[in-house]
XYZ file of C-alpha atoms in Angstrom:
542
model
C 14.526 104.756 10.068
C 12.350 102.933 8.056
C 12.231 104.204 4.554
C 9.680 100.847 3.206
C 6.565 99.630 5.043
C 3.667 97.680 3.977
C 1.757 99.105 0.867
C -1.916 98.195 3.191
C -0.722 100.450 6.157
C 0.625 103.229 3.397
C -2.666 103.392 1.260
C -4.535 103.181 4.724
C -2.903 106.198 6.337
C -3.510 108.290 2.759
C -6.989 107.117 3.197
C -8.693 107.390 6.355
C -6.664 111.288 5.743
C -8.414 111.933 3.128
C -11.446 110.463 4.631
C -11.397 112.825 7.714
C -11.012 115.887 5.372
C -13.700 114.935 2.701
C -16.497 116.515 4.685
C -14.951 119.369 4.255
C -14.227 119.323 0.073
C -17.678 118.593 -0.385
C -19.198 121.394 2.000
C -16.736 123.950 -0.400
C -17.423 121.642 -3.642
C -21.418 122.088 -3.274
C -20.816 125.812 -2.304
C -19.298 126.704 -5.595
C -22.189 125.070 -7.386
C -24.491 128.007 -9.064
C -27.186 129.817 -6.271
C -30.433 128.152 -5.682
C -33.629 130.498 -5.284
C -33.410 129.635 -1.457
C -30.131 131.006 -0.892
C -30.755 133.978 -3.365
C -33.874 135.110 -1.325
C -31.300 134.566 1.675
C -28.826 136.874 0.356
C -31.659 140.099 -1.077
C -33.377 139.699 2.439
C -31.288 138.803 5.458
C -27.491 137.426 5.127
C -26.238 140.425 4.972
C -27.888 140.263 8.519
C -26.222 137.566 9.798
C -23.218 138.792 8.214
C -22.615 141.758 10.131
C -23.843 139.758 13.431
C -21.171 137.247 13.200
C -18.254 140.165 12.816
C -19.966 142.074 15.646
C -19.885 138.922 17.721
C -16.843 138.188 17.317
C -15.156 141.346 17.503
C -17.214 141.748 20.891
C -16.369 138.933 22.278
C -12.396 139.758 21.287
C -12.159 142.881 22.799
C -14.020 141.864 26.489
C -12.239 138.990 26.567
C -8.219 140.772 26.001
C -9.870 142.723 28.584
C -11.019 140.130 31.667
C -7.571 137.128 30.280
C -4.770 140.065 29.996
C -5.097 141.841 32.946
C -6.081 138.629 34.890
C -2.790 136.988 33.488
C -0.570 139.949 34.060
C -1.587 139.915 37.529
C -0.897 135.639 38.086
C 2.125 136.301 36.094
C 3.915 139.138 37.728
C 2.547 140.928 41.023
C 2.067 139.209 44.329
C -1.388 139.740 45.022
C -3.907 138.018 47.599
C -5.448 134.155 46.841
C -2.703 134.047 44.106
C -2.638 130.803 44.669
C -5.495 129.185 43.960
C -6.218 132.346 41.515
C -4.125 130.404 38.826
C -6.010 127.611 38.394
C -9.283 129.154 39.594
C -8.979 131.049 36.363
C -9.176 128.367 34.312
C -12.638 127.025 36.028
C -15.003 128.910 32.678
C -13.607 126.545 29.936
C -15.530 124.155 31.969
C -18.742 125.618 31.221
C -20.714 125.204 28.198
C -21.422 128.959 27.109
C -25.815 128.306 26.272
C -25.948 127.066 30.307
C -24.127 129.384 31.868
C -26.584 132.120 29.071
C -30.318 130.176 30.692
C -28.869 130.742 33.918
C -28.621 134.922 34.010
C -31.422 134.751 31.291
C -33.281 133.112 35.092
C -31.811 135.844 37.362
C -31.517 139.356 35.287
C -34.886 138.464 32.474
C -38.098 140.589 32.892
C -39.456 137.831 35.168
C -36.220 137.035 37.521
C -35.822 137.768 40.859
C -33.556 140.906 40.435
C -36.203 142.818 38.118
C -39.672 141.131 40.175
C -36.921 142.958 43.765
C -36.264 146.263 42.419
C -39.730 146.970 40.957
C -41.069 146.247 44.274
C -39.077 148.455 46.170
C -38.866 151.254 43.736
C -42.284 150.678 42.635
C -41.517 150.252 39.429
C -45.275 148.602 37.793
C -44.493 147.490 33.521
C -41.002 147.700 31.476
C -41.635 150.920 30.738
C -41.412 152.097 33.773
C -37.594 151.648 33.917
C -34.678 151.062 31.692
C -32.446 147.487 32.395
C -30.228 146.040 30.359
C -31.821 143.476 27.773
C -29.140 140.057 28.037
C -31.491 138.064 25.537
C -29.339 140.315 22.805
C -26.260 140.731 21.100
C -24.156 142.289 23.992
C -25.806 139.964 26.179
C -23.968 136.834 24.167
C -20.997 138.763 23.520
C -20.466 139.237 27.684
C -21.847 135.264 28.176
C -19.382 134.064 25.334
C -16.117 135.649 26.485
C -17.246 134.859 30.223
C -16.805 131.131 29.213
C -13.769 132.283 26.202
C -11.385 134.168 28.356
C -8.826 132.094 30.009
C -8.342 130.502 26.374
C -6.746 134.214 26.440
C -5.860 133.698 29.990
C -3.218 130.611 29.912
C -1.438 131.586 26.515
C -0.691 135.639 28.045
C 0.411 133.996 31.253
C 2.807 131.672 29.900
C 4.263 134.165 27.925
C 4.133 136.434 30.353
C 6.133 133.780 32.713
C 8.483 133.217 30.269
C 9.608 137.274 29.635
C 12.890 137.865 31.042
C 13.288 139.675 34.618
C 16.041 141.778 33.590
C 13.793 143.932 31.354
C 11.789 144.242 34.029
C 14.512 145.815 36.147
C 15.799 147.286 33.300
C 12.831 149.293 33.185
C 12.506 150.197 36.746
C 15.692 151.436 36.714
C 15.000 154.322 33.787
C 11.875 155.225 35.855
C 9.156 153.661 34.792
C 5.811 152.085 36.408
C 5.102 148.797 36.610
C 1.748 149.537 34.198
C 4.357 151.534 31.597
C 6.685 148.393 31.484
C 3.519 146.247 31.128
C 2.592 148.671 28.158
C 5.662 149.177 26.746
C 7.363 145.851 27.449
C 5.332 142.673 28.259
C 2.141 143.664 25.925
C 4.413 143.309 22.845
C 6.603 140.900 23.420
C 2.944 138.977 24.350
C 1.320 139.703 21.101
C 2.483 136.699 19.388
C 0.509 134.527 22.430
C -1.887 137.353 22.206
C -3.036 136.729 18.662
C -3.355 133.253 19.358
C -5.803 133.041 21.765
C -7.656 135.887 20.313
C -8.203 133.604 17.183
C -8.685 130.985 19.486
C -11.517 132.281 21.122
C -13.161 134.107 18.117
C -13.329 130.594 16.114
C -14.943 129.175 19.334
C -17.221 132.094 19.275
C -18.459 131.352 15.567
C -18.864 127.835 16.510
C -21.536 128.842 18.718
C -24.750 127.774 18.289
C -26.341 127.017 21.364
C -26.388 130.610 22.867
C -26.831 132.751 20.083
C -29.962 130.786 19.200
C -30.913 131.181 22.842
C -30.684 134.798 22.652
C -31.493 134.576 19.269
C -29.186 136.167 17.492
C -29.061 135.645 14.291
C -25.073 134.482 13.090
C -23.640 132.494 10.642
C -24.205 129.204 12.857
C -27.275 129.654 13.432
C -28.298 130.345 9.632
C -27.200 126.466 8.515
C -28.679 125.175 11.685
C -32.450 126.870 10.146
C -31.912 126.605 6.789
C -31.113 123.139 7.302
C -33.943 122.179 9.733
C -36.320 124.856 8.681
C -36.298 124.943 5.141
C -34.382 121.216 4.264
C -32.073 122.617 1.982
C -28.674 121.068 2.271
C -27.546 123.069 -0.965
C -28.376 126.614 0.185
C -27.100 125.528 4.178
C -23.535 123.976 2.281
C -23.274 127.417 1.010
C -22.911 128.981 4.298
C -21.153 127.013 5.687
C -18.605 127.867 2.653
C -18.979 131.168 3.245
C -17.834 130.534 6.961
C -14.911 128.226 6.193
C -13.864 131.514 4.115
C -14.366 132.809 8.044
C -11.751 130.681 9.721
C -9.582 130.759 6.556
C -9.495 134.340 7.372
C -9.123 133.983 10.827
C -6.189 132.374 10.992
C -4.660 133.802 8.399
C -5.181 137.081 10.298
C -2.853 135.506 13.166
C -0.610 134.450 11.157
C -0.094 137.621 9.236
C 0.278 139.356 12.519
C 3.158 137.810 13.856
C 4.975 137.024 10.241
C 7.841 139.488 10.940
C 7.760 138.878 14.935
C 10.829 137.363 15.743
C 11.379 136.877 20.256
C 14.447 135.664 21.625
C 14.594 135.996 25.774
C 15.230 134.039 29.105
C 12.497 132.240 31.294
C 12.062 134.797 34.516
C 13.932 131.813 36.734
C 12.966 131.964 40.372
C 9.716 133.426 40.900
C 10.782 135.367 44.390
C 12.789 137.505 41.880
C 9.292 138.519 39.308
C 6.768 139.185 41.831
C 5.877 142.948 42.398
C 4.738 144.689 44.770
C 1.749 146.928 44.761
C 0.025 148.877 47.281
C -2.364 146.942 49.721
C -5.646 149.135 47.733
C -3.870 147.139 44.617
C -3.741 144.137 45.637
C -7.192 144.098 46.941
C -8.504 145.417 43.840
C -6.430 143.349 42.090
C -7.706 140.320 43.355
C -11.115 141.367 43.283
C -11.109 141.826 39.320
C -9.907 138.016 39.406
C -12.753 136.331 41.395
C -15.096 138.641 40.325
C -13.941 136.526 37.026
C -14.097 133.482 38.739
C -17.349 133.647 40.340
C -19.338 135.441 36.524
C -17.750 132.667 34.803
C -18.532 129.668 37.607
C -18.527 129.474 40.382
C -22.352 131.577 40.439
C -23.494 129.246 37.626
C -21.990 126.214 39.103
C -24.010 127.441 42.616
C -27.300 127.493 40.644
C -27.154 124.449 39.109
C -25.920 122.525 42.387
C -29.341 124.583 44.393
C -31.513 123.574 41.089
C -30.617 119.878 40.638
C -31.210 119.315 44.958
C -34.452 120.910 44.344
C -35.518 119.244 41.157
C -32.862 116.309 42.024
C -36.464 113.693 41.679
C -37.710 114.838 38.286
C -34.381 115.171 37.421
C -32.979 111.499 38.603
C -35.537 109.786 35.268
C -34.435 106.275 33.116
C -34.461 109.453 30.244
C -31.829 110.926 32.180
C -29.579 107.221 32.475
C -30.682 106.448 29.180
C -29.243 109.336 27.448
C -26.543 109.350 29.898
C -25.525 105.512 28.407
C -26.132 107.385 24.922
C -23.233 110.051 25.423
C -20.973 108.098 27.161
C -21.419 104.989 24.459
C -21.104 107.413 21.591
C -18.007 109.094 23.244
C -16.166 106.109 24.218
C -16.708 104.578 20.264
C -15.345 108.840 19.086
C -12.717 108.757 21.713
C -11.483 104.636 20.972
C -11.384 104.832 16.753
C -9.625 108.286 16.820
C -6.538 106.986 19.526
C -6.338 104.295 16.492
C -6.504 106.570 13.928
C -3.887 109.593 15.851
C -2.056 106.062 16.334
C -1.810 105.074 12.866
C -0.737 107.973 10.999
C 1.096 109.195 13.743
C 3.784 106.311 13.413
C 3.563 106.525 9.614
C 5.052 110.132 9.497
C 7.616 109.093 12.258
C 8.857 105.258 9.924
C 7.760 106.628 6.405
C 10.541 108.877 5.478
C 10.013 109.559 2.487
C 8.748 113.212 1.219
C 5.231 114.104 2.726
C 4.780 111.422 5.301
C 2.682 114.191 7.313
C 0.295 115.053 4.774
C -2.171 112.326 6.292
C -1.577 113.559 9.802
C -2.826 117.530 8.469
C -5.221 116.065 7.208
C -7.024 114.126 9.731
C -6.106 117.048 12.263
C -8.597 119.555 9.692
C -11.861 119.144 10.723
C -11.283 120.240 14.564
C -10.811 124.305 13.638
C -13.741 123.706 11.695
C -17.115 124.897 13.578
C -19.927 121.888 14.169
C -22.850 123.151 12.110
C -20.436 123.603 9.500
C -19.152 119.513 9.665
C -22.594 118.138 10.384
C -23.441 119.130 7.143
C -20.097 118.061 5.190
C -21.034 115.073 6.931
C -24.295 114.481 5.398
C -23.464 115.437 1.835
C -21.509 112.651 1.115
C -23.588 110.617 3.302
C -26.836 111.877 1.759
C -25.815 110.898 -1.748
C -24.463 107.406 -0.573
C -28.372 106.484 0.873
C -29.855 108.096 -2.535
C -27.537 105.764 -4.547
C -28.050 103.194 -1.974
C -31.814 103.249 -2.023
C -32.146 104.291 -6.116
C -29.735 100.532 -6.626
C -31.861 97.999 -4.735
C -35.103 98.869 -6.189
C -33.762 99.147 -9.864
C -33.157 94.964 -9.015
C -36.974 94.944 -7.150
C -35.753 95.455 -3.754
C -36.817 97.404 -0.919
C -34.556 100.419 0.469
C -32.711 100.280 3.410
C -34.312 104.380 4.472
C -31.443 106.334 5.606
C -29.190 103.784 6.834
C -26.078 106.479 6.127
C -27.398 109.746 7.622
C -30.439 108.303 9.383
C -27.832 106.506 11.930
C -25.326 107.176 14.997
C -23.106 106.225 11.847
C -23.419 110.106 10.631
C -23.084 111.764 14.286
C -20.152 109.175 15.006
C -18.745 110.446 11.967
C -18.670 113.961 12.316
C -17.823 113.398 15.872
C -14.229 111.792 14.231
C -14.149 114.511 11.480
C -14.186 117.077 14.183
C -11.849 115.687 17.081
C -9.039 113.183 15.444
C -7.086 116.300 15.209
C -7.100 116.487 19.523
C -5.747 112.500 19.436
C -3.551 113.334 16.622
C -1.926 116.164 19.164
C -1.275 114.096 22.012
C 0.016 110.744 20.508
C 2.630 112.930 18.015
C 3.538 114.223 21.750
C 4.738 111.580 23.025
C 5.970 109.944 19.636
C 8.296 112.554 19.226
C 9.922 111.987 22.761
C 10.936 108.585 22.015
C 15.044 109.280 21.178
C 15.317 108.075 16.956
C 18.064 105.171 18.574
C 15.771 103.147 19.376
C 14.441 103.309 16.118
C 17.773 102.275 14.785
C 18.417 99.543 17.332
C 14.953 97.202 16.727
C 16.140 97.408 12.764
C 19.952 96.393 14.196
C 18.408 93.938 15.556
C 15.961 92.692 12.777
C 12.580 93.590 13.960
C 9.847 94.863 11.173
C 8.077 98.404 11.388
C 5.193 96.041 12.822
C 7.010 94.586 15.699
C 8.841 97.484 16.546
C 5.813 99.135 16.976
C 5.087 96.174 18.854
C 7.696 96.003 21.573
C 8.677 99.510 21.822
C 6.297 102.467 20.327
C 2.813 101.481 21.482
C 4.234 100.597 25.124
C 6.122 104.278 25.104
C 3.345 106.087 23.704
C 0.255 104.608 26.157
C 0.692 107.608 28.219
C 0.025 109.775 24.770
C -2.591 107.473 24.113
C -5.039 107.232 27.026
C -4.221 111.574 27.529
C -5.345 111.328 23.478
C -8.775 108.832 24.474
C -9.452 110.764 27.888
C -9.527 114.348 26.074
C -11.637 113.261 23.088
C -14.210 111.410 25.321
C -15.189 114.645 27.221
C -14.784 116.728 23.729
C -17.330 114.191 22.355
C -19.668 114.894 25.150
C -20.068 118.275 25.330
C -20.640 118.374 21.451
C -23.823 120.150 21.119
C -23.846 121.887 16.974
C -23.102 118.605 15.539
C -24.893 116.409 17.962
C -28.369 118.183 17.025
C -27.852 118.204 13.245
C -26.202 114.554 12.835
C -28.464 112.150 15.847
C -30.910 109.756 14.725
C -34.195 110.448 15.689
C -35.963 109.723 19.036
C -31.868 109.713 20.100
C -30.820 112.413 23.146
C -26.673 113.135 24.178
C -26.426 114.640 27.526
C -25.693 117.786 25.195
C -29.012 117.929 24.223
C -31.062 116.938 26.405
C -29.895 119.790 28.628
C -29.978 121.821 25.102
C -33.700 121.341 25.526
C -34.641 122.145 28.624
C -32.871 125.510 28.328
C -34.490 126.315 25.062
C -37.136 125.740 27.071
C -36.751 127.817 30.341
C -36.828 124.621 32.452
C -33.381 124.477 32.984
C -34.227 123.266 36.903
C -34.336 119.932 35.373
C -31.838 119.393 33.147
C -29.018 121.177 36.386
C -28.395 117.457 37.176
C -27.569 116.647 33.590
C -25.295 119.634 32.911
C -23.165 119.045 37.064
C -22.813 116.107 34.819
C -20.748 117.623 31.556
C -19.269 120.687 34.053
C -17.424 117.711 36.125
C -16.597 116.213 33.374
C -15.024 119.339 31.751
C -13.491 119.885 34.518
C -10.928 116.498 34.226
C -8.925 117.960 31.001
C -8.341 121.862 33.080
C -7.451 119.241 36.929
C -4.799 117.600 34.031
C -3.773 121.584 32.575
C -3.217 122.942 35.878
C -1.360 120.076 37.560
C 1.144 120.212 33.820
C 1.855 123.736 34.595
C 2.597 123.855 37.783
C 4.534 120.649 37.528
C 6.922 123.080 34.665
């Protein structure tokens, strides 16, 4: 191993790590400043309502996701049910569906003017909404159902993997002691899967906290919506930063709670072995009931919304295939491509720095580069605007001081802000993919290169880069896809008259014209299916 690298490599690794974490530091610094009149007014009037709704939303989505994911994971890991071969990967499909698109489709279906209530009124003779009761989808409860229906696969994947890794001898011992499969599940499988469940619920909670489009569409006041409204409605970066600080506190609490819940738990178990040895044989009616439950999750979260989008796209194709659609698609591909390549280069730089620089703290730049992924997009957008806004004002003041004309919003009003926001948010994905490939390279290859007199740069070029090329491709692909789907940061950071496919679709959803945005929504969803296909193949290989 090389104990010394060039000063430029060391400096650039630390500089990039600090730059990528700087927006978070800027939010915290701004949030610790004395409260202004606007923030104090919000605290005195509506802020506690925002906080209460946020907590209820996270708890509701967590509970409902648990009720959806855990039975499905148990059936797929332990039971022989009809269609199990297809259900194993089909249950991952809802992850490709943006929640706000699903919200728009079910609102079209279930709202007062939708086909469901219209048919009920025609059949039963009801005239107005006062004549009957029907669940209001535009509510906190509706948001919980919609968000849980697309996020439960996070928990399903982790819980299923945990169930598959549990020893078959434990199940056999429970049966010898006279326990039913259900009793074995509650007393053995579920406690052993608690670490995986805690991680899955934490991921779901953070994704729920970050959601803006769905709660905004349903007019549910949450902290994410408060950040957006404070900046867009009042133009107060200071108040938005203070609310963002509250959200950072929530993120830290969620991460701490996840770690605390499994701080003393240690699990030692052998893999279950052959599949045929572990599948439980249920009664026929139980098998079909389990299959019906699992397929209903797939239909609710993916098949029905996607089928409706295909129908809408076919009906409104001539209205959807426009020069605007092509322009916004090119915008999206360009931004996502630039971010993906830059994120991969950063991941290579800090990943190889960690491997080759064997001094204490060499992993810090990589960890700093990854911190932004846990932060909601709206919060990161505010974190980008704080330093970029300061740079714009400073540059304009400096030029005007010497008698020139300032360039305006050179940083915060251009694509630079959007690219920076995406990089802070998604570099963690690239770091994870590239580091995974780097860790598979045997240390002996580094030693051989050093013995042959190769410099660190030459060793990286001839040994490391060829061996991590697959991981780099995966990193570029994943960051590209996530950048295409990102909405909250794009809504705040995009330049004037600049749209991405995500913001384009969201405008149609907000205007209740999802039919005309269906084609763009299908593009986003199909691209989002790529990592699920990769993940499915990876699971099958293991």
